[in-house]
Coordinates of C-alpha atoms in Angstrom, one line a residue:
X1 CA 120.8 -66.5 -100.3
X2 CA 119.6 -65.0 -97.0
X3 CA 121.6 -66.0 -93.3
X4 CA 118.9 -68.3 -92.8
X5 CA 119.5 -70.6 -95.9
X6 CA 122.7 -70.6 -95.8
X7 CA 122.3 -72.4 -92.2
X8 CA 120.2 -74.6 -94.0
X9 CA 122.5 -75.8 -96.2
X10 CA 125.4 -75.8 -94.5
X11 CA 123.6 -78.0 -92.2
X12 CA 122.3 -80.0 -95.4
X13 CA 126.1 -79.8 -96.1
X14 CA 127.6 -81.1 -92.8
X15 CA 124.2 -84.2 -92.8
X16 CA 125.5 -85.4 -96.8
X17 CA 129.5 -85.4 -95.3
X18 CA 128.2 -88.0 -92.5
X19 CA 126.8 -90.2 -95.1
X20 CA 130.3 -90.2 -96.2
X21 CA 130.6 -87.9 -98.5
X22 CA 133.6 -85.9 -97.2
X23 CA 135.6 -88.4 -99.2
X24 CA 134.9 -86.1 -102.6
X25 CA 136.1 -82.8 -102.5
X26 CA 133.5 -81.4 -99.8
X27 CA 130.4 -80.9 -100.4
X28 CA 130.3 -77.7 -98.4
X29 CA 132.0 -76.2 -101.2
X30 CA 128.5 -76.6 -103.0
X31 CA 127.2 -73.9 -100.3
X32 CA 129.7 -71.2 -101.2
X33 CA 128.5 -70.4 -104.6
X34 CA 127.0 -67.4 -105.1
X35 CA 124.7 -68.4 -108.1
X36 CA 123.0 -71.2 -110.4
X37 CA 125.7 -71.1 -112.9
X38 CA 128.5 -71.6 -110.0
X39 CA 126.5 -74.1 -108.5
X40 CA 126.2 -76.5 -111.8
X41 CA 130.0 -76.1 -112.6
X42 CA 131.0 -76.8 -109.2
X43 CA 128.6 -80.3 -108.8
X44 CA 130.0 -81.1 -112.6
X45 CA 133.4 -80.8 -111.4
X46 CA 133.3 -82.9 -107.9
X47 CA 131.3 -85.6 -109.3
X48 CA 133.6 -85.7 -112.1
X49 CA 136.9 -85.5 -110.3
X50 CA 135.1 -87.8 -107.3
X51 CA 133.7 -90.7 -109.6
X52 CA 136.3 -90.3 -112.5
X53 CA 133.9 -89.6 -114.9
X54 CA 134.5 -88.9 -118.6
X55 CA 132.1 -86.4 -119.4
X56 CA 129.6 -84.6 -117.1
X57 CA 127.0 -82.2 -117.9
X58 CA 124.4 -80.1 -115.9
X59 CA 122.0 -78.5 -117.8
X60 CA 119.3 -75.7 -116.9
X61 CA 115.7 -76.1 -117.8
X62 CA 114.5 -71.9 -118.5
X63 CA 111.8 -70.2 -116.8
X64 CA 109.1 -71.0 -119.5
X65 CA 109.9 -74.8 -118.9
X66 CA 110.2 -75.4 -122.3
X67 CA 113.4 -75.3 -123.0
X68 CA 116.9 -76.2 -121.7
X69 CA 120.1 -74.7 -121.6
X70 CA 123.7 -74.8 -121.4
X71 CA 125.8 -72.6 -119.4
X72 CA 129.2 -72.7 -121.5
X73 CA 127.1 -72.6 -125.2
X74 CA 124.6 -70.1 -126.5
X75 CA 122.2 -73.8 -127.0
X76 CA 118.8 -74.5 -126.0
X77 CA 117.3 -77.7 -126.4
X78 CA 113.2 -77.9 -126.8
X79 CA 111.9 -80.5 -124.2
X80 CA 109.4 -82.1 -126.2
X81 CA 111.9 -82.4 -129.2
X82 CA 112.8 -86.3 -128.2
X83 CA 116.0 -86.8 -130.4
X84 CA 117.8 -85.7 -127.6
X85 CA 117.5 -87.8 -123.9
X86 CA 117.2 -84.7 -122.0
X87 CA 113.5 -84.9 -123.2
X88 CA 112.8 -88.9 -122.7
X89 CA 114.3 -88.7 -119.1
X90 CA 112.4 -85.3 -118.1
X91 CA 109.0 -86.5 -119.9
X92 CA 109.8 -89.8 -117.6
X93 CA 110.8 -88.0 -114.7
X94 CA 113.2 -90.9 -113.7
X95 CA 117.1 -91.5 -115.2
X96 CA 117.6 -92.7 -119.0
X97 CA 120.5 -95.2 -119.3
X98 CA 122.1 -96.3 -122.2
X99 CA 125.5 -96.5 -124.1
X100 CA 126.9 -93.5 -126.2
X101 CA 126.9 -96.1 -129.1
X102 CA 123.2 -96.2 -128.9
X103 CA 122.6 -92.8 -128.4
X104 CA 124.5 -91.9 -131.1
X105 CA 122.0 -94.0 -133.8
X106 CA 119.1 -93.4 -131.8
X107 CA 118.9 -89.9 -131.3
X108 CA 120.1 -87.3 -134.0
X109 CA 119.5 -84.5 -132.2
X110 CA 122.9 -81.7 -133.8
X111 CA 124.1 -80.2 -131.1
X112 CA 123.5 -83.3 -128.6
X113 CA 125.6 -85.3 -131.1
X114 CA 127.8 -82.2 -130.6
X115 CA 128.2 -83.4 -127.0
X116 CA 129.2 -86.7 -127.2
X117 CA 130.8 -86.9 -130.5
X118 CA 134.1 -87.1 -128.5
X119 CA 133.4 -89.6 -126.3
X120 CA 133.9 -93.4 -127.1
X121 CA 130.9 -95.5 -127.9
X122 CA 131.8 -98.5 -124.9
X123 CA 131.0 -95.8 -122.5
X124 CA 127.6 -96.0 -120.5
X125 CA 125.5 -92.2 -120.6
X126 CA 123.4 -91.4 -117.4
X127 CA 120.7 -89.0 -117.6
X128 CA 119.6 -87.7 -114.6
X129 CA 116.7 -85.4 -114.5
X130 CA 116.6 -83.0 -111.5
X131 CA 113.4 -81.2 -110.1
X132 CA 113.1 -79.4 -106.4
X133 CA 112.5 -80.9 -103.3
X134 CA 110.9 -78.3 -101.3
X135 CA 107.8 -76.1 -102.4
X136 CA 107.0 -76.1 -106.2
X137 CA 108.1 -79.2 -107.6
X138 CA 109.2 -77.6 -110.7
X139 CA 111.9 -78.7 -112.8
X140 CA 115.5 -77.3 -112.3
X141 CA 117.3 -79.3 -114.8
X142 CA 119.1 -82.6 -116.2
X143 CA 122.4 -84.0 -115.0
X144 CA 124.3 -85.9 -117.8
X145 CA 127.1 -88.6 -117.2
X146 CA 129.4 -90.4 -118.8
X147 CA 131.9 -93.2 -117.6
X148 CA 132.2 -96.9 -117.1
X149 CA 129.4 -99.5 -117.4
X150 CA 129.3 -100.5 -113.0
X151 CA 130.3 -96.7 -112.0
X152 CA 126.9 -95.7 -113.7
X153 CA 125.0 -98.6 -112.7
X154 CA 126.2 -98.4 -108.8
X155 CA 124.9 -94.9 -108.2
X156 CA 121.3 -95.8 -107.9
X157 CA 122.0 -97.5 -104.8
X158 CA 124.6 -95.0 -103.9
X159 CA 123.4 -92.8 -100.5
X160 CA 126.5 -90.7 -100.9
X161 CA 125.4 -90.0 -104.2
X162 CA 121.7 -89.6 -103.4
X163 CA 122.3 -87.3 -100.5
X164 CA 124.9 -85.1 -103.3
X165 CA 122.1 -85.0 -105.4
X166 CA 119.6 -83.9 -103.0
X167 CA 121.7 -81.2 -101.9
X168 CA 122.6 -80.1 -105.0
X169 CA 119.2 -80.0 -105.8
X170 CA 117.5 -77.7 -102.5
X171 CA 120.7 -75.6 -102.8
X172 CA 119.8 -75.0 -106.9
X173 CA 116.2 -74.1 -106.1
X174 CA 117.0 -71.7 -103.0
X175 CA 119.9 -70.0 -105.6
X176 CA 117.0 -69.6 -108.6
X177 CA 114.6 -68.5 -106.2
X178 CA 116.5 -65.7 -104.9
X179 CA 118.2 -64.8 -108.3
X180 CA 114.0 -64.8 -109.4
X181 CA 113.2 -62.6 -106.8
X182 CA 116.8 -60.2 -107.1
X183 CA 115.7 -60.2 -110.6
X184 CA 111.9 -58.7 -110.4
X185 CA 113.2 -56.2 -107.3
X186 CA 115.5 -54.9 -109.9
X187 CA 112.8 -54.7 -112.7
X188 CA 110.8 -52.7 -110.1
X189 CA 113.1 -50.5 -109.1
X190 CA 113.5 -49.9 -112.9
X191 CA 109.9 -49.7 -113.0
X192 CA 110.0 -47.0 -110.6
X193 CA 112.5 -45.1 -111.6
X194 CA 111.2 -45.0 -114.9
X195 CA 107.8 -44.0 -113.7
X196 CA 109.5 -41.4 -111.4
X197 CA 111.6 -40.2 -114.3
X198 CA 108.2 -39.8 -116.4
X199 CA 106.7 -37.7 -113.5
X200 CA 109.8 -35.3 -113.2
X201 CA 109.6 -34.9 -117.2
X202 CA 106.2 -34.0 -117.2
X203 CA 106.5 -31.8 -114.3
X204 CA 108.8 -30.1 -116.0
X205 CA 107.0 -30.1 -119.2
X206 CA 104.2 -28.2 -116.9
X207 CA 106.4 -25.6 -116.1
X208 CA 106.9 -25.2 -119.4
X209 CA 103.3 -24.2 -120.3
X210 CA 103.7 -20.8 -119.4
X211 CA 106.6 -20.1 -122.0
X212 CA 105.3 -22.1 -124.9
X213 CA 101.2 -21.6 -124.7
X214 CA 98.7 -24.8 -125.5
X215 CA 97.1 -27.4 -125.0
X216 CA 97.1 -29.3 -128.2
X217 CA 98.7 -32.3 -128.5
X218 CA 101.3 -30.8 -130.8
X219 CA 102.5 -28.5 -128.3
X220 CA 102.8 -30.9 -125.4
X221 CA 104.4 -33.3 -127.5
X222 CA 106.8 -29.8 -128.3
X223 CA 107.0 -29.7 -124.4
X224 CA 108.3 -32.9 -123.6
X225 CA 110.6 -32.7 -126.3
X226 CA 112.5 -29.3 -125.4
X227 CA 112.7 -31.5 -122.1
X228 CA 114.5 -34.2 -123.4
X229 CA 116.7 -32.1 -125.6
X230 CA 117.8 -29.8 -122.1
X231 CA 118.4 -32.5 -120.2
X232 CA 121.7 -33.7 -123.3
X233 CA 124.7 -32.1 -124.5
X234 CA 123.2 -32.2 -127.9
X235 CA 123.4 -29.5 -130.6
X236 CA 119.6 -28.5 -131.3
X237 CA 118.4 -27.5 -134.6
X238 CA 114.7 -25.4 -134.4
X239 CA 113.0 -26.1 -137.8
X240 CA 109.4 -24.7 -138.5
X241 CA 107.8 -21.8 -140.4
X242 CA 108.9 -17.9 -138.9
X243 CA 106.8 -16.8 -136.5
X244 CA 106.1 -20.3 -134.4
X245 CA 108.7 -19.7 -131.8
X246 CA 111.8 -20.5 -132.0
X247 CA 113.6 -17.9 -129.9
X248 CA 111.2 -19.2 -126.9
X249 CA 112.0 -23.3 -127.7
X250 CA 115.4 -22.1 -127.7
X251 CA 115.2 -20.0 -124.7
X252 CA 113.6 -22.6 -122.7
X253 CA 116.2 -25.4 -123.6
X254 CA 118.8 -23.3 -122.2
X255 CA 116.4 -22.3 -119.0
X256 CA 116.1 -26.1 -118.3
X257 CA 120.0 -27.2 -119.0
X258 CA 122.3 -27.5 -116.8
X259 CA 124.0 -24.8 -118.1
X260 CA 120.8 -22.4 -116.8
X261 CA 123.2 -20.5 -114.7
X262 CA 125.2 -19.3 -117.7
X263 CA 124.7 -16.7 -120.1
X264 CA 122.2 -16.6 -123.3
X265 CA 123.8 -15.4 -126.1
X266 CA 121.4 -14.9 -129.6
X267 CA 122.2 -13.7 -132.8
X268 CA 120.0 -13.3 -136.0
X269 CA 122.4 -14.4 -138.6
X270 CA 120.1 -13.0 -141.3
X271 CA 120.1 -9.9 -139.7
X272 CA 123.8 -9.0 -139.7
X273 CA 126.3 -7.8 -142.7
X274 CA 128.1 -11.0 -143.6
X275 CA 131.3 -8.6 -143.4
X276 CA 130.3 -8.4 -139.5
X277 CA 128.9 -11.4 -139.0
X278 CA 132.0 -13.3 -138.3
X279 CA 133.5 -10.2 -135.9
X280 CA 130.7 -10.6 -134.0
X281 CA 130.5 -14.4 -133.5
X282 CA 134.3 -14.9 -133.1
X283 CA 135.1 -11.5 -131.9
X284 CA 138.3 -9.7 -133.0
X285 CA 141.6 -8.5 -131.9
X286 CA 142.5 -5.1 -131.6
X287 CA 144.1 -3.5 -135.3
X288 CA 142.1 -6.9 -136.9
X289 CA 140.5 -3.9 -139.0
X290 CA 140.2 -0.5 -139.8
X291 CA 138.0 0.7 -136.5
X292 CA 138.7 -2.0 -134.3
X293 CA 140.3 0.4 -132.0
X294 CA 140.0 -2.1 -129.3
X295 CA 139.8 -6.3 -128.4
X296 CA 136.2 -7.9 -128.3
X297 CA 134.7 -10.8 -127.5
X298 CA 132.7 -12.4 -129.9
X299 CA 129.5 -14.0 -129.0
X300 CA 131.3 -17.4 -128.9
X301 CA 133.4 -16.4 -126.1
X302 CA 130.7 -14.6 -124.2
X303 CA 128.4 -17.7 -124.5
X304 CA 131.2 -20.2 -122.9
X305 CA 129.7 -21.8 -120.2
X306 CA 126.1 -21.2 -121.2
X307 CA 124.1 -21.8 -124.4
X308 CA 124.5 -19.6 -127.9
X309 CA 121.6 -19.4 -130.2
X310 CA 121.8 -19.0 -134.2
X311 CA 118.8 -18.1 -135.0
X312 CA 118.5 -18.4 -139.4
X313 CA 121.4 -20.2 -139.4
X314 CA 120.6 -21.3 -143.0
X315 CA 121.6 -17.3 -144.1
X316 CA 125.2 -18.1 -142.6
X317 CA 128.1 -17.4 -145.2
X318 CA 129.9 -21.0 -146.1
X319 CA 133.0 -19.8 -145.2
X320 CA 131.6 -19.1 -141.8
X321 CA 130.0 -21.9 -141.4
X322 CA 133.1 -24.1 -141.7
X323 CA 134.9 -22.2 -138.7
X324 CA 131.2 -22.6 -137.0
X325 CA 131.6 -26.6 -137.8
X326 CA 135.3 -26.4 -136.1
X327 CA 134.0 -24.6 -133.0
X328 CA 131.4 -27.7 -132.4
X329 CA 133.9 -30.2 -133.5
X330 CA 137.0 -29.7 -131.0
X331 CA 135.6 -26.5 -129.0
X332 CA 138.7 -23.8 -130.4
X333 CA 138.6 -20.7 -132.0
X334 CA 140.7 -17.9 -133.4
X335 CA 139.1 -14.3 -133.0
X336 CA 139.7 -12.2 -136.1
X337 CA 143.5 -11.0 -136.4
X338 CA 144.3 -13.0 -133.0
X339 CA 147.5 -15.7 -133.4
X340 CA 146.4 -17.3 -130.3
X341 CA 143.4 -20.0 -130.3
X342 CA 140.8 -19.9 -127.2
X343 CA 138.6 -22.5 -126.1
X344 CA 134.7 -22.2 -125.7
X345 CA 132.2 -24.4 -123.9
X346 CA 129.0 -24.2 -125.0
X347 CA 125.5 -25.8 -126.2
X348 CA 124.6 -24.4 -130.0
X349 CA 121.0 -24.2 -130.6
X350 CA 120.5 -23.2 -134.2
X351 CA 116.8 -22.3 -136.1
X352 CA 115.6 -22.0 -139.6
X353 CA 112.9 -21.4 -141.5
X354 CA 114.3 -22.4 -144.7
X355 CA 114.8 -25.9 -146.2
X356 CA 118.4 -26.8 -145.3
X357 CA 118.5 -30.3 -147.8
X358 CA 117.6 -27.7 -150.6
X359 CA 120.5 -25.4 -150.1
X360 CA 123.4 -28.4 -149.7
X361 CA 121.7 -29.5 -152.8
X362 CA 122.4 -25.9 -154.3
X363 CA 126.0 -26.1 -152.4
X364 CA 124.7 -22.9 -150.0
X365 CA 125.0 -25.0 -146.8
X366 CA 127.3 -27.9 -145.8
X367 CA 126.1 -31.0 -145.3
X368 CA 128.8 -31.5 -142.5
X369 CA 127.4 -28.9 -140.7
X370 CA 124.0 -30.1 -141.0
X371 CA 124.5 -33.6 -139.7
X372 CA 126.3 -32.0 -136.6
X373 CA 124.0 -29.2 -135.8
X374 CA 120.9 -32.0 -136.2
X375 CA 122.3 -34.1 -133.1
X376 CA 118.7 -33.3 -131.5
X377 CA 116.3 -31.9 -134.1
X378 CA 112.9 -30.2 -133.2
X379 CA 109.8 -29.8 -135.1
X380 CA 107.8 -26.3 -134.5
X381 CA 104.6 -27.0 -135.6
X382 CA 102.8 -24.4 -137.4
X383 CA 99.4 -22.2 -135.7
X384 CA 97.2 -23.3 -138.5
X385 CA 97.8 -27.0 -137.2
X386 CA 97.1 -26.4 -133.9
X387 CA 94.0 -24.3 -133.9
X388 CA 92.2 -25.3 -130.7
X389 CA 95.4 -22.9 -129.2
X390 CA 94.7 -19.9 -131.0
X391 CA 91.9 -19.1 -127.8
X392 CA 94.2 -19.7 -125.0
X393 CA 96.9 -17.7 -126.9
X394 CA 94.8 -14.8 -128.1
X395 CA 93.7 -14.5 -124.4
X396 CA 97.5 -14.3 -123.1
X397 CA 98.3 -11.6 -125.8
X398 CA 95.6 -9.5 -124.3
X399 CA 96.4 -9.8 -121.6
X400 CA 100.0 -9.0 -122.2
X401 CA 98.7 -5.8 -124.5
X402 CA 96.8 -4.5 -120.8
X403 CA 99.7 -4.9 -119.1
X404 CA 102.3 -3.5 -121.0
X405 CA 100.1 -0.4 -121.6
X406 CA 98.7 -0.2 -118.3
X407 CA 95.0 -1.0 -118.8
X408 CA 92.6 -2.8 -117.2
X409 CA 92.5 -6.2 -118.3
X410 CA 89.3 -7.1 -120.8
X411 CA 88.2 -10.3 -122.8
X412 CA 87.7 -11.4 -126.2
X413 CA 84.1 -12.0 -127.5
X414 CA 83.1 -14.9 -129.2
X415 CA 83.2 -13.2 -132.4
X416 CA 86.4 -11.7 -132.6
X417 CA 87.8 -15.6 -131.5
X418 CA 86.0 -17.0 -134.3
X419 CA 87.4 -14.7 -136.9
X420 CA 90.7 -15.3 -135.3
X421 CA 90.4 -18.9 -135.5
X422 CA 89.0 -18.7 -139.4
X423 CA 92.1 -17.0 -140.7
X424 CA 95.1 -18.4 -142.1
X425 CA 98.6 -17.2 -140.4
X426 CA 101.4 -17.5 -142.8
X427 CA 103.3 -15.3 -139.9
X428 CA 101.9 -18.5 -137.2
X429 CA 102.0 -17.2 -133.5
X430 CA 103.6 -13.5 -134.2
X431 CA 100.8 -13.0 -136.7
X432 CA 98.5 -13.8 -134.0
X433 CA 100.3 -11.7 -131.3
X434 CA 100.6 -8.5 -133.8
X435 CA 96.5 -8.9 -134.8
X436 CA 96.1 -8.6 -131.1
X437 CA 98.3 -5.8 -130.2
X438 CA 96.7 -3.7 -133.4
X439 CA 93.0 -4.7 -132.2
X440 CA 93.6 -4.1 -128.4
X441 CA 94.9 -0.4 -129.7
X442 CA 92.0 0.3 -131.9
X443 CA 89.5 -0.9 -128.7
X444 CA 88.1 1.5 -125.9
X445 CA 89.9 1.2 -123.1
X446 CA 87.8 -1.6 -120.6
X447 CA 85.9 -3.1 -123.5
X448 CA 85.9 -6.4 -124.6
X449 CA 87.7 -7.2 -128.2
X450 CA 85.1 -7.0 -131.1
X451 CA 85.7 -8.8 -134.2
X452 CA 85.3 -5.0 -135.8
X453 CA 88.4 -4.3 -134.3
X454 CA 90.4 -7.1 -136.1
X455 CA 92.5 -5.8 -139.3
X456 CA 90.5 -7.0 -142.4
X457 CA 87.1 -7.0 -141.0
X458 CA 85.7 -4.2 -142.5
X459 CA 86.5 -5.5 -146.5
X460 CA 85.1 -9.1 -145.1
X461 CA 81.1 -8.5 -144.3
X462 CA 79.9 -9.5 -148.0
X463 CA 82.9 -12.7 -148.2
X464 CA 81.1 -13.6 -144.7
X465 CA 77.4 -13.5 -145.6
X466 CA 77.6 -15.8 -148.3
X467 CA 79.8 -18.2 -146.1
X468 CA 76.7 -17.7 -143.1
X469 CA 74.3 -18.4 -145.5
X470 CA 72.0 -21.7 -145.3
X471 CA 73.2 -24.1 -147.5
X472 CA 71.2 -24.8 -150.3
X473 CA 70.4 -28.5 -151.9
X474 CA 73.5 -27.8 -154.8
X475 CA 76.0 -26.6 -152.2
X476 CA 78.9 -28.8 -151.4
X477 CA 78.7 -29.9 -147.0
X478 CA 81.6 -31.6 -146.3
X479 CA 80.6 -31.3 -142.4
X480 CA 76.8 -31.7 -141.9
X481 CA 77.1 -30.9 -138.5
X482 CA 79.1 -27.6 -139.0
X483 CA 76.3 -26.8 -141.6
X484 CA 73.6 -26.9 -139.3
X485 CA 75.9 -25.2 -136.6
X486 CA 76.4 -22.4 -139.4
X487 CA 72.8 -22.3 -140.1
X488 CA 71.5 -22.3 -137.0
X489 CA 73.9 -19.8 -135.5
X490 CA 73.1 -17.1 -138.6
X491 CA 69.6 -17.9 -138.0
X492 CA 70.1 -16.1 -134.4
X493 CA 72.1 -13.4 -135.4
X494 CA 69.4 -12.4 -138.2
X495 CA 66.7 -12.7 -135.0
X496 CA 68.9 -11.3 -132.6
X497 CA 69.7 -8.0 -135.2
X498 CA 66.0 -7.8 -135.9
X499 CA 64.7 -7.5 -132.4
X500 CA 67.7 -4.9 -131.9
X501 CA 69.7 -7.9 -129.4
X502 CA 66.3 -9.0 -127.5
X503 CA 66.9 -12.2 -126.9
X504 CA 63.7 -12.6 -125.0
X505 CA 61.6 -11.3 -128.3
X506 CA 64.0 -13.6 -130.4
X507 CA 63.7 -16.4 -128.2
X508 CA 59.8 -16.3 -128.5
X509 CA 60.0 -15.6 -132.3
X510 CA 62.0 -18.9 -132.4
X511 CA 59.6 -21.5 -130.2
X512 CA 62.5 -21.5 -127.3
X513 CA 63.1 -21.0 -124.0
X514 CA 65.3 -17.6 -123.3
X515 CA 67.6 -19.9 -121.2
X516 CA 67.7 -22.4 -124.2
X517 CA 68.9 -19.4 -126.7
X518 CA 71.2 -18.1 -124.3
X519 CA 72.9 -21.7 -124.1
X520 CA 72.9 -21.4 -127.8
X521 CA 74.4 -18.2 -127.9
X522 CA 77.4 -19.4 -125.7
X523 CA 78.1 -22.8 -127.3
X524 CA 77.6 -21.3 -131.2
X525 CA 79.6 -18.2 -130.6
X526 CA 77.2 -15.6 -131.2
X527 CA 76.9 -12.2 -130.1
X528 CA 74.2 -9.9 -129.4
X529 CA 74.4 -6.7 -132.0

């Protein structure tokens, strides 16, 4: 509670002692608790030590008002379910009196049974039903008694007990209210923080588009999950076709990590002898083999500290792959002929193109290893489902091409982006970036990227008129609106091509305004011959 209502109910306090009730334990001991709960066990335990009750109980009505609870049981008690008295005396809004004989045939309720089943049937039962006295007059709860017929039947007339109650009564609602409001401050600081966690993610995630190119929702869902996996200790496993990026997922989870400031250590497991493949993971002592005329550090020791990356992990020799499962599992190593173990600390991101189930299934890769490499496993998604980023990619790969050979930069016509985007890429984004690099090469230096220049286009133009030509009433249109598009757009190229790229002559020829065709042009993709 806040200074000031604790003044007010110590002064509450000090007002109930004058009416003589300093004879019970005090009652300013009701002010020192801290919270609801307290507060009920505390007025259960003077009025039952003060009046030398038998049984006393202070139940809690919950916020929806329905229902009421007990603070030493996991119960709740529906308030419109009347085989208990709790409901009859709330529903009333005054005390229910009668003897725990009668309640017991009366009312059947289980766990109210429960209550009183140990207390003897001469004895009088008191329910009191408890609501606030200031603001809201909403309902706080139900006192219940037990004791002797005239104890009972004398506290109605009882100002000591009147003022107890009222006390008890302000000092619960002022406890609930400030638990209610401690309660929805912390739910909005959560609230906040969540929200403020969200917005660093995704700022982060931003920062990512540079590295990982796209706007599809594929990709930014790929985005704000390389987030999540930097920001853990987790072991990453990179599955997706070759080709869609791994080594930059990986790159970036190390980039974003906490262990950013430590080294980068890759290897292609495919790529190395399996005779050297464990030399240069684990590294060797010197005399470990004929040559090793020297010590070396494997790629597990150079990587403590930072993040290694096993790229085609599921080409990894099974006896390697159970000294790799020890490595993740307690952190040691042994370097080839060395009779000392080291320690590594490090974050494995491993990648693979191939099934993994299939090979434990053929016994080629452990299932142990799987589980513990999968702590955090990503999904590359594949170029030909993400499409709408073949633009914005081809784009940055010419871009890349101008730079790296010194050229001026240049564009992609509309063309050559909708043959790119009408292939199929079994090689995904390093398909993409090769068919770029090989057209920017074959292009005059300044000039815009011409479909001609793509590999393939020259064995294509017959494949390409049928597909352009106008449906007829026996072709199969799965799309009506890409047919017409289709249509439309090779009925411009044939107008364009015969008026030698006059879009004025072909404009006219065509019942349109040269502003309207150029439109057309821009928003169908087609070029002037």
């Amino acid at each position: 509670m806040s200074a000031r209502a604790i003044d007010m109910a110590q002064g509450e306090a000090r007002q109930a002692a004058s009416l003589g009730l300093a004879a019970m334990p005090t009652a300013l001991a009701l002010v020192e608790c801290a919270t609801p709960a307290a507060l009920r066990a505390c007025s259960s335990r003077l009025l039952r030590d003060s009046l030398g009750l038998a049984w006393v109980e202070c139940l809690f009505v919950e916020g929806s008002g329905r229902w009421l609870g007990r603070d030493d049981a996991d119960v709740r008690l529906d308030c419109d379910d009347f085989r208990h008295p709790y409901a009859h005396a709330i529903r009333r809004g005054e005390p229910l009196d009668l003897s725990v004989a009668e309640a017991r045939t009366r009312l059947d309720h289980p766990d109210f049974q429960a209550q009183v089943a140990a207390l003897p049937g001469a004895l009088r039962l008191q329910i009191r039903p408890l609501r606030a006295l200031d603001g809201p007059r909403e309902w706080l709860g139900a006192l219940a008694l037990a004791g002797e017929a005239d104890t009972l039947a004398g506290l109605a007339a009882d100002a000591e007990f009147a003022a107890f109650e009222a006390l008890l009564c302000r000092l619960w609602a002022r406890l609930a209210r400030a638990q209610g409001e401690r309660q929805r401050s912390a739910v909005l600081r959560d609230s906040l923080a969540k929200l403020n966690d969200g917005a660093r993610r995704q700022s982060l995630a931003d920062q990512l588009a540079d590295d990982l190119l796209g706007d599809s929702a594929a990709m930014q869902r790929l985005r704000s999950q390389v987030i999540r996996a930097a920001e853990t200790q987790l072991a990453v496993l990179l599955q997706g076709q070759t080709g869609t990026g791994k080594d930059c997922v990986a790159r970036a989870i190390h980039r974003f990590s906490a262990r950013a400031e430590g080294p980068f250590m890759a290897i292609n497991c495919a790529a190395i002898p399996e005779a050297l493949l464990e030399s240069e993971l684990f590294g060797h002592a010197k005399g470990a083999f004929s040559g090793a005329d020297q010590a070396r550090e494997g790629l597990i020791g150079q990587a403590d500290g930072g993040t290694l990356f096993l790229d085609e992990i599921g080409d990894m020799p099974l006896a390697l792959q159970a000294k790799l499962l020890r490595v993740l599992e307690s952190g040691r190593y042994r370097p080839l002929g060395a009779s000392d173990e080291r320690c590594a600390d490090l974050r494995l991101v491993a990648a693979t193109h191939q099934p993994l189930r299939e090979r434990i299934r053929d016994q080629r890769f452990r299932a142990d290893l799987y589980y513990r490499l999968g702590q955090f496993p990503l999904s590359l998604p594949p170029l030909g489902e993400r499409r709408e980023d073949i633009a914005p990619l081809a784009q940055a790969f010419v871009a890349d091409f101008c730079a790296r050979e010194g050229r001026d930069e240049v564009g992609i016509t509309p063309a050559a982006l909708r043959q790119l985007r009408e292939r199929d890429y079994p090689g995904n984004v390093r398909e993409l970036k090769n068919l770029i690099d090989y057209a920017c090469a074959m292009s005059p230096p300044g000039a815009d990227l011409e479909a001609s220049a793509l590999p393939g286009e020259a064995s294509e133009p017959v494949a390409e008129a049928h597909a352009a030509a106008p449906p007829t009433a026996s072709a199969r249109v799965d799309d009506l609106r890409q047919a017409l598009r289709d249509f439309e757009a090779e009925l411009i190229r044939q107008r364009l091509r015969y008026f030698d790229g006059n879009r004025a002559l072909a404009a006219e020829s065509l019942g349109v305004p040269k502003r309207t065709l150029a439109h057309k042009c821009r928003l169908l993709e087609v070029d002037a011959p």
